[in-house]
Structure formats: structure tokens, C-alpha cells
Short mmCIF file of C-alpha atoms in Angstrom, two decimals:
data_model
loop_
_atom_site.label_atom_id
_atom_site.label_comp_id
_atom_site.label_asym_id
_atom_site.label_seq_id
_atom_site.Cartn_x
_atom_site.Cartn_y
_atom_site.Cartn_z
CA MET B 1 28.88 84.42 12.24
CA ALA B 2 32.46 85.76 12.15
CA LYS B 3 34.48 83.99 9.47
CA THR B 4 37.94 84.23 7.91
CA VAL B 5 38.43 82.79 4.42
CA LEU B 6 41.71 82.02 2.65
CA ARG B 7 40.91 82.94 -0.94
CA ASN B 8 44.05 82.01 -2.88
CA GLU B 9 47.50 80.41 -2.64
CA THR B 10 49.05 83.63 -1.33
CA ASP B 11 46.64 83.61 1.62
CA VAL B 12 47.33 79.92 2.24
CA ARG B 13 51.10 80.40 2.17
CA ASP B 14 50.88 83.44 4.45
CA PHE B 15 48.84 81.44 6.94
CA ILE B 16 51.08 78.36 6.85
CA ARG B 17 54.18 80.57 7.17
CA GLY B 18 52.77 82.08 10.37
CA CYS B 19 51.86 78.64 11.71
CA THR B 20 55.37 77.38 10.93
CA LEU B 21 56.87 80.33 12.78
CA MET B 22 54.80 79.65 15.90
CA GLY B 23 55.55 75.94 15.58
CA THR B 24 59.02 76.70 17.06
CA GLY B 25 60.76 74.13 14.88
CA GLY B 26 58.04 71.48 15.03
CA GLY B 27 54.42 71.13 13.99
CA GLY B 28 55.14 69.34 10.72
CA LEU B 29 56.58 70.41 7.39
CA GLU B 30 55.39 73.69 5.89
CA GLU B 31 54.93 72.38 2.35
CA ASN B 32 52.74 69.51 3.60
CA GLY B 33 50.45 72.08 5.18
CA VAL B 34 50.27 74.07 1.96
CA GLN B 35 49.39 70.93 0.00
CA SER B 36 46.67 69.98 2.49
CA LEU B 37 44.89 73.33 2.22
CA MET B 38 45.47 73.88 -1.50
CA SER B 39 43.92 70.50 -2.30
CA GLU B 40 40.74 71.64 -0.54
CA LEU B 41 40.86 75.12 -2.10
CA ASN B 42 41.35 73.64 -5.58
CA ALA B 43 38.37 71.37 -4.95
CA GLY B 44 36.23 74.49 -4.61
CA LYS B 45 35.83 74.40 -0.83
CA GLU B 46 35.80 77.46 1.41
CA VAL B 47 39.02 77.24 3.43
CA GLY B 48 39.16 79.17 6.68
CA TRP B 49 37.77 79.29 10.21
CA ILE B 50 34.97 80.63 12.41
CA ASP B 51 35.02 82.46 15.71
CA VAL B 52 35.04 80.24 18.81
CA ALA B 53 32.11 82.23 20.20
CA ASP B 54 29.94 81.12 17.27
CA ILE B 55 29.77 77.45 18.23
CA ALA B 56 26.87 76.33 20.40
CA ASP B 57 27.55 75.46 24.04
CA ASP B 58 26.09 71.97 23.50
CA ALA B 59 27.96 71.32 20.23
CA VAL B 60 30.41 68.41 20.09
CA THR B 61 33.99 69.45 19.31
CA ALA B 62 37.11 67.39 18.76
CA CYS B 63 40.79 67.90 18.14
CA PRO B 64 42.34 66.19 15.09
CA PHE B 65 46.14 66.18 15.14
CA LEU B 66 49.34 64.57 13.93
CA MET B 67 51.38 62.46 16.33
CA GLY B 68 54.89 61.07 16.01
CA SER B 69 58.38 61.94 14.87
CA ILE B 70 59.18 64.28 11.99
CA ALA B 71 62.75 62.96 11.72
CA PRO B 72 63.92 62.06 8.20
CA HIS B 73 64.07 58.30 7.55
CA THR B 74 67.59 56.86 7.51
CA PRO B 75 68.53 54.12 5.01
CA GLU B 76 68.53 51.63 7.89
CA LEU B 77 65.02 52.64 8.90
CA VAL B 78 63.79 52.42 5.32
CA ALA B 79 65.18 48.88 5.09
CA GLU B 80 63.37 47.93 8.30
CA MET B 81 60.12 49.43 7.00
CA ASN B 82 60.46 47.45 3.79
CA SER B 83 60.80 44.26 5.80
CA TYR B 84 57.26 44.91 7.11
CA GLY B 85 55.94 45.88 3.69
CA MET B 86 55.59 49.50 4.77
CA ASN B 87 56.81 51.63 1.87
CA GLY B 88 55.68 53.99 -0.88
CA GLU B 89 53.79 51.21 -2.65
CA THR B 90 51.67 50.37 0.39
CA SER B 91 51.18 53.95 1.63
CA ILE B 92 47.54 54.91 1.04
CA TYR B 93 46.88 58.07 3.09
CA THR B 94 48.31 61.59 2.98
CA GLU B 95 48.59 63.44 6.28
CA LYS B 96 45.22 65.10 5.63
CA GLU B 97 43.56 61.80 4.73
CA ARG B 98 44.79 59.90 7.78
CA ILE B 99 43.59 62.71 10.08
CA ALA B 100 40.22 62.72 8.30
CA ARG B 101 39.92 58.95 8.72
CA SER B 102 40.65 59.31 12.45
CA ILE B 103 37.67 61.69 12.75
CA THR B 104 35.45 59.04 11.18
CA GLU B 105 36.82 56.40 13.53
CA LEU B 106 36.13 58.53 16.64
CA GLU B 107 32.59 59.31 15.52
CA GLU B 108 31.89 55.63 14.86
CA TYR B 109 33.44 54.55 18.17
CA THR B 110 31.64 57.11 20.34
CA GLY B 111 28.41 57.45 18.34
CA LYS B 112 28.79 61.24 18.46
CA LYS B 113 28.66 63.64 15.51
CA ILE B 114 31.54 66.12 15.65
CA GLU B 115 30.35 69.65 14.81
CA ALA B 116 33.58 71.68 15.03
CA VAL B 117 37.29 70.93 15.19
CA VAL B 118 40.05 72.67 17.14
CA PRO B 119 43.78 72.49 16.29
CA ILE B 120 45.88 71.02 19.08
CA GLU B 121 48.76 73.39 18.27
CA LEU B 122 50.19 75.88 15.82
CA GLY B 123 52.42 74.31 13.16
CA GLY B 124 52.84 74.27 9.41
CA ALA B 125 51.34 70.82 8.85
CA ALA B 126 49.53 70.24 12.15
CA THR B 127 47.18 73.22 11.99
CA ALA B 128 46.54 72.85 8.27
CA GLY B 129 45.91 69.13 8.68
CA CYS B 130 43.19 69.84 11.24
CA ILE B 131 41.47 72.40 9.00
CA ALA B 132 41.70 70.21 5.88
CA ALA B 133 40.51 67.08 7.68
CA GLY B 134 37.54 69.02 8.99
CA LEU B 135 36.72 70.20 5.46
CA VAL B 136 36.73 66.59 4.23
CA HIS B 137 33.78 66.05 6.59
CA GLY B 138 32.20 69.49 6.13
CA ILE B 139 33.17 70.43 9.70
CA PRO B 140 34.32 74.01 10.47
CA THR B 141 37.51 74.85 12.34
CA VAL B 142 37.43 77.42 15.13
CA ASP B 143 39.84 80.36 15.34
CA GLY B 144 41.99 79.09 18.18
CA ASP B 145 44.09 76.20 19.41
CA TYR B 146 45.01 74.46 22.65
CA THR B 147 48.68 75.48 22.96
CA GLY B 148 49.66 78.75 21.23
CA ARG B 149 52.75 77.05 19.78
CA ALA B 150 53.71 73.48 18.85
CA ILE B 151 54.47 70.89 21.53
CA PRO B 152 55.87 67.33 21.56
CA GLU B 153 53.35 65.80 23.99
CA ILE B 154 49.55 66.01 23.91
CA HIS B 155 49.12 66.81 27.61
CA GLN B 156 51.14 70.03 27.15
CA THR B 157 47.82 71.66 26.28
CA THR B 158 45.20 73.86 27.94
CA PRO B 159 42.66 71.02 28.39
CA TYR B 160 45.22 69.18 30.53
CA LEU B 161 45.82 72.35 32.53
CA HIS B 162 42.06 72.49 33.14
CA GLY B 163 41.99 68.84 34.27
CA MET B 164 40.07 67.53 31.26
CA LYS B 165 40.36 64.00 29.86
CA LEU B 166 41.94 63.79 26.41
CA TRP B 167 40.88 60.23 25.48
CA PRO B 168 39.44 58.21 23.75
CA ILE B 169 41.85 58.84 20.89
CA THR B 170 41.72 57.23 17.46
CA ALA B 171 44.90 56.86 15.39
CA VAL B 172 45.36 56.06 11.69
CA ASP B 173 48.71 55.72 9.92
CA GLU B 174 49.59 56.23 6.26
CA PHE B 175 49.29 52.49 5.59
CA GLY B 176 45.71 52.25 6.88
CA ASN B 177 46.42 50.70 10.30
CA VAL B 178 43.84 51.85 12.87
CA SER B 179 44.18 51.97 16.67
CA ILE B 180 41.97 53.28 19.49
CA ILE B 181 43.18 54.37 22.91
CA LYS B 182 39.97 53.59 24.77
CA ASP B 183 41.21 54.55 28.21
CA ALA B 184 44.42 55.58 29.94
CA MET B 185 45.39 55.79 33.61
CA ASN B 186 46.60 59.38 33.19
CA HIS B 187 47.49 62.01 30.61
CA ARG B 188 51.16 61.08 30.27
CA VAL B 189 50.24 57.45 29.63
CA SER B 190 47.85 58.50 26.86
CA GLU B 191 50.76 60.35 25.25
CA LYS B 192 53.06 57.36 25.63
CA LEU B 193 50.52 54.97 24.13
CA GLY B 194 49.95 57.28 21.19
CA LYS B 195 53.66 57.70 20.55
CA LYS B 196 54.21 53.94 20.64
CA VAL B 197 51.59 53.56 17.92
CA SER B 198 53.36 56.20 15.82
CA GLU B 199 56.72 54.50 16.39
CA VAL B 200 55.35 51.25 14.97
CA CYS B 201 54.09 53.24 11.98
CA TYR B 202 57.52 54.86 11.41
CA GLY B 203 56.27 58.41 11.31
CA LEU B 204 53.16 60.47 11.86
CA THR B 205 49.72 59.11 12.65
CA GLY B 206 46.53 61.08 12.17
CA ASP B 207 44.72 61.19 15.51
CA THR B 208 41.49 62.61 16.91
CA GLY B 209 40.66 63.08 20.59
CA PHE B 210 39.77 65.85 23.06
CA LEU B 211 36.02 65.24 22.66
CA PHE B 212 34.43 68.25 24.41
CA SER B 213 31.29 70.36 24.48
CA GLY B 214 31.22 73.75 22.81
CA LYS B 215 31.25 75.40 26.24
CA GLN B 216 34.32 73.44 27.32
CA THR B 217 36.07 74.49 24.12
CA LYS B 218 35.19 78.14 24.74
CA ASP B 219 36.59 77.86 28.25
CA THR B 220 39.90 76.27 27.21
CA ALA B 221 40.86 77.27 23.65
CA LEU B 222 43.35 80.08 23.08
CA ARG B 223 41.27 82.36 20.91
CA GLY B 224 42.26 84.15 17.70
CA THR B 225 45.52 82.28 17.14
CA LEU B 226 44.77 81.25 13.54
CA THR B 227 44.09 84.85 12.55
CA MET B 228 47.31 85.81 14.35
CA CYS B 229 49.28 83.30 12.25
CA LEU B 230 47.76 84.66 9.03
CA GLU B 231 48.77 88.19 10.02
CA LEU B 232 52.33 87.16 10.96
CA GLY B 233 52.84 85.26 7.72
CA ARG B 234 51.53 88.23 5.74
CA LEU B 235 53.83 90.60 7.66
CA ILE B 236 56.90 88.53 6.73
CA ARG B 237 55.94 88.43 3.05
CA GLU B 238 55.12 92.13 2.82
CA ALA B 239 58.31 93.18 4.62
CA ASN B 240 60.32 91.27 2.02
CA GLU B 241 58.32 92.72 -0.86
CA GLN B 242 58.78 96.25 0.48
CA GLY B 243 62.52 95.84 1.04
CA LYS B 244 62.23 96.35 4.80
CA ASP B 245 64.21 94.42 7.43
CA PRO B 246 61.80 91.49 7.97
CA VAL B 247 63.58 90.13 11.05
CA ALA B 248 63.47 93.49 12.82
CA LYS B 249 59.86 94.06 11.79
CA LEU B 250 58.84 90.60 12.97
CA ALA B 251 60.68 90.95 16.29
CA LYS B 252 58.93 94.27 16.93
CA GLU B 253 55.52 92.81 16.10
CA LEU B 254 56.05 89.83 18.42
CA GLY B 255 57.77 91.77 21.20
CA ALA B 256 60.61 89.27 20.73
CA TRP B 257 64.23 89.32 21.81
CA SER B 258 66.96 88.86 19.19
CA ILE B 259 69.30 86.30 20.76
CA VAL B 260 71.84 85.82 17.97
CA GLN B 261 72.24 86.06 14.20
CA GLY B 262 74.83 84.08 12.28
CA THR B 263 75.46 80.68 10.72
CA LEU B 264 74.16 77.28 11.78
CA THR B 265 77.55 75.61 12.21
CA LYS B 266 76.54 72.32 13.82
CA LYS B 267 73.45 70.11 13.85
CA GLU B 268 73.23 67.01 16.05
CA THR B 269 70.12 64.82 15.83
CA GLU B 270 68.62 61.47 16.77
CA ASN B 271 65.24 59.82 16.34
CA LYS B 272 64.05 58.00 19.46
CA GLN B 273 60.86 57.16 21.34
CA GLY B 274 58.72 58.67 18.59
CA TYR B 275 60.38 62.11 18.80
CA TYR B 276 63.03 64.04 16.88
CA TRP B 277 65.78 65.15 19.29
CA GLY B 278 68.88 67.26 18.87
CA TYR B 279 70.93 70.44 19.14
CA HIS B 280 71.56 73.33 16.78
CA THR B 281 74.63 75.53 17.19
CA VAL B 282 74.47 79.03 15.69
CA THR B 283 77.73 81.00 15.52
CA GLY B 284 77.20 84.75 15.56
CA SER B 285 78.40 87.16 12.91
CA GLY B 286 78.34 90.92 12.36
CA GLU B 287 77.14 92.66 15.52
CA TYR B 288 76.80 89.17 17.09
CA GLU B 289 80.43 88.24 16.48
CA GLY B 290 81.83 86.28 19.42
CA LYS B 291 78.42 84.98 20.48
CA THR B 292 77.34 81.36 20.08
CA ALA B 293 73.84 80.03 20.69
CA LYS B 294 72.98 76.39 21.27
CA VAL B 295 69.34 75.26 20.96
CA TRP B 296 68.03 71.92 22.24
CA PHE B 297 64.91 70.45 20.68
CA LYS B 298 62.56 67.55 21.22
CA ASN B 299 60.43 67.94 18.09
CA GLU B 300 60.28 71.66 19.05
CA HIS B 301 62.86 74.05 20.53
CA HIS B 302 62.88 74.08 24.32
CA ILE B 303 66.18 75.46 25.65
CA CYS B 304 68.58 78.09 24.30
CA TRP B 305 72.00 78.87 25.69
CA LEU B 306 74.03 81.93 24.66
CA ASN B 307 77.76 81.53 25.35
CA ASP B 308 76.81 78.67 27.73
CA ALA B 309 74.32 80.76 29.75
CA VAL B 310 70.62 79.83 29.57
CA VAL B 311 68.68 82.69 27.96
CA ALA B 312 65.33 81.08 27.08
CA THR B 313 63.40 77.91 27.85
CA SER B 314 59.96 76.47 27.24
CA PRO B 315 57.20 77.29 27.81
CA ASP B 316 58.56 80.51 26.26
CA ILE B 317 59.02 80.28 22.51
CA ILE B 318 62.32 79.95 20.62
CA VAL B 319 62.24 80.36 16.84
CA LEU B 320 64.93 79.89 14.20
CA ILE B 321 64.35 81.89 11.04
CA ASP B 322 66.29 82.99 7.97
CA LYS B 323 68.31 86.01 9.08
CA ASN B 324 67.73 87.81 5.76
CA THR B 325 64.10 86.97 4.97
CA ALA B 326 62.64 85.95 8.38
CA MET B 327 61.20 82.84 6.74
CA PRO B 328 60.72 80.21 9.49
CA TYR B 329 62.36 76.79 9.43
CA THR B 330 61.30 73.45 10.89
CA ASN B 331 63.95 71.25 12.47
CA PRO B 332 64.10 68.63 9.67
CA VAL B 333 64.79 71.44 7.17
CA LEU B 334 67.47 73.28 9.15
CA ALA B 335 70.95 72.42 7.89
CA GLU B 336 74.53 73.40 8.57
CA GLY B 337 75.60 76.46 6.64
CA MET B 338 72.23 78.23 6.77
CA GLU B 339 72.18 81.89 7.82
CA ILE B 340 69.96 82.00 10.90
CA ALA B 341 68.43 84.44 13.37
CA VAL B 342 67.32 83.12 16.76
CA LEU B 343 64.43 84.94 18.44
CA GLY B 344 62.77 84.37 21.79
CA LEU B 345 59.29 85.47 22.87
CA LYS B 346 56.89 85.06 25.76
CA ALA B 347 54.54 82.10 26.08
CA VAL B 348 50.86 82.67 26.80
CA ASP B 349 50.25 83.26 30.50
CA ILE B 350 48.48 79.97 31.30
CA PHE B 351 51.62 77.99 30.41
CA ARG B 352 53.66 80.16 32.76
CA SER B 353 51.53 78.90 35.66
CA GLU B 354 52.96 76.33 38.06
CA LYS B 355 51.06 73.53 36.33
CA GLY B 356 52.04 74.78 32.87
CA VAL B 357 55.73 74.91 33.77
CA SER B 358 55.47 71.46 35.38
CA VAL B 359 54.78 69.88 31.95
CA LEU B 360 56.57 72.28 29.61
CA GLY B 361 59.44 73.72 31.63
CA PRO B 362 63.07 72.57 31.39
CA ARG B 363 62.88 70.25 34.41
CA TYR B 364 60.09 68.29 32.71
CA PHE B 365 62.56 67.54 29.91
CA GLY B 366 65.20 66.31 32.36
CA PHE B 367 67.40 69.42 32.65
CA ASP B 368 68.59 70.81 35.99
CA ILE B 369 67.34 74.25 35.04
CA ASP B 370 64.59 76.32 36.63
CA TYR B 371 62.12 78.11 34.42
CA VAL B 372 62.75 81.84 34.47
CA PRO B 373 60.63 84.08 32.20
CA ILE B 374 62.55 85.19 29.14
CA GLU B 375 62.14 88.87 29.99
CA GLU B 376 64.05 88.20 33.23
CA ARG B 377 66.79 86.14 31.59
CA MET B 378 67.31 88.67 28.80
CA LYS B 379 67.75 91.70 31.08
#
């Protein structure tokens, strides 16, 4: 059985760094992911993943994930939470623990024993949360995911593209509230129901759904993506240690386009409908003097303009990283004054299909913009 093991904190941080990079601004906070995996490593557990090919065709697999907004809580929101008794004193579950509880709830509801878990996406907390929650139950994680990046809505995944049902879905919040989406009329409604639960919980719920056979998982998972994240995170660290240009080295490794490098001069955000929305403006400097990039995000980055011309959109991937160290940033962490490099890279082919673009392209998000592959826009 092929297996990758994270043996120490350096390995964990390399892996989470790569996941955060591919999370394109979303996927949860990097440090939360580190804490989730280190708690399991410090407990003496073997932290890592197995090859997708090594699960049996008749095995039962599931997808544990985080759902909701990663926006920071405003004082007004904190006051509202307190009025319901939802605060630090009544919080009982970490992100890992609420995901683990949702696995238990799905097993109890369906009467099925889950034998392997698959991350829904790549992201600093989301991917780690899946692995750690699996370890709580002694369940292995496979080397792959259902998106190849992070996404705001659960139907923006390969199982949806293959016409597979994502529900039932169990959801547990940090305060111990439990919900089950037994059925939904379609995939978008299942997303809406799940987000409404997370809105009521003022943050992220731990959810489990996507109950499939091993064969279905083999047919739909994007293989090798966890190993890819480990290698990318290691590349960034080693480039810094060796005094090389980490941004250039990373861009070469990814086959990415450098859109702009400069200072994040404006950040506009709002928290609505269970998502974190906003714009980042990056003003170019040095060889990028006179260029300004604007990036729109809904949890993750989805559209980038350069001097008012669209240069990249989802499903292609837009990442904002430190222009000196190439360390990736999530949207809640990004702040005005930071020195930023904006890179763009190709999405996996299945999301460039007509059906993939229909749920992850700019028109899906309400913009009068056609999807054009980044390699065409950046000519």
C-alpha cells in the first residue's frame, strides 16, 4: 500500500503551506490546519495519506469538510452571538472535533461504516481538518480531493460534474448543534441549506457528505493532490532557506503567470449569506510600476483585473502570496500595506469543461464576463 507520512512539524507546515497556496485565498486559516494535524501527531498517530488506488472498490468513502464564512467577527456580530449564548464559554468543539463529530453523525444516520475519507478541496484548514477528523476515527485519507483548489460552494466539485448526489449531509457547529440535510431537490439547494445552517452558527460547521463507493471515488477524485501540496510547500521553504527567488521558483514550478507585484493598497470586504466577499487592490511597484490589479473574492479569488482588463477568472486559479517569501495568504489575513505578488495558473481540465465553467466561471458569480482560459488572456 502506497503511503505518505508527515513525520514532524516541518513536514506538517510544508504540507499546510502548499494547501493554503492552492486554497486561492480560502480553505480556512493556515494555523488552524497546523494545529489540527499537530494535535494528532503529538498524540502519537501516523499522519498522512494513502493512494486512491489502494481502497477497495466496495469500500464506503465520505467527504468531511468545513462549511461557512471565514470572515472575522465584527463587534456587532459578537454582541448578537452573545445574545444567543454563543460565545467562547459555550464553544465546545475545535474545527477538527466538529468535523469528526459529523462523521459519527453520518455513520449513525446511514448505518454505514466509513472506511476512507476524501478532502472536498485544497485549503489550509479544510484539507487538514479532513485528515485529522479521519484520524480521530482511525480512518485513512486518500491522496486526492474533489476540486484541485478551494471553492465556496459544495457542488463546484467533481462528483457534481459526474452527476452524483452529495447528500445526506450532517453538520455540527462549535457549540454542539447538530443538523442533517436528509434530502435536497438539487445540488445548489443542498449548498444553500448547508450555508444557512452555518449562518445560524456564525461561522464554520463541520460537515460530512458525499457518501460513495471506493470505485466511485476512484472515478471522480483528482489524484495525487495532497502529495503535490506537500511538494509545493517544501519548495517554498527550501527556496527561502537557499536564498533563491521563491516567487520565481514557485511560478516556474506551477507554470504560472506573474500578474503583478506591489502593495495591497485597498481591501473591501463584507460578510453575507454565509460567505466572505470582497475586493483586493494591489498597486504595482518596481518592474510592475503603473500596473494595478483588482481581485474579487467570494471566500476564494475568482476574478482578476489588470488595469481594468480581465486577465484571469475561475475556474483558473488566482493566488496572492508574499512577494519576497512566496508564503501564501488567506483572505482574512490579507491586509492593506502588505507586499504582494499575484499569480495565475490553469485549473484542472475537468473544470474547464462546459459544465465546470457553468458552476465556477464568472457568469455563475453574476459577472457579465465570459470564461477565457488564462493562457489566452495573458498572451
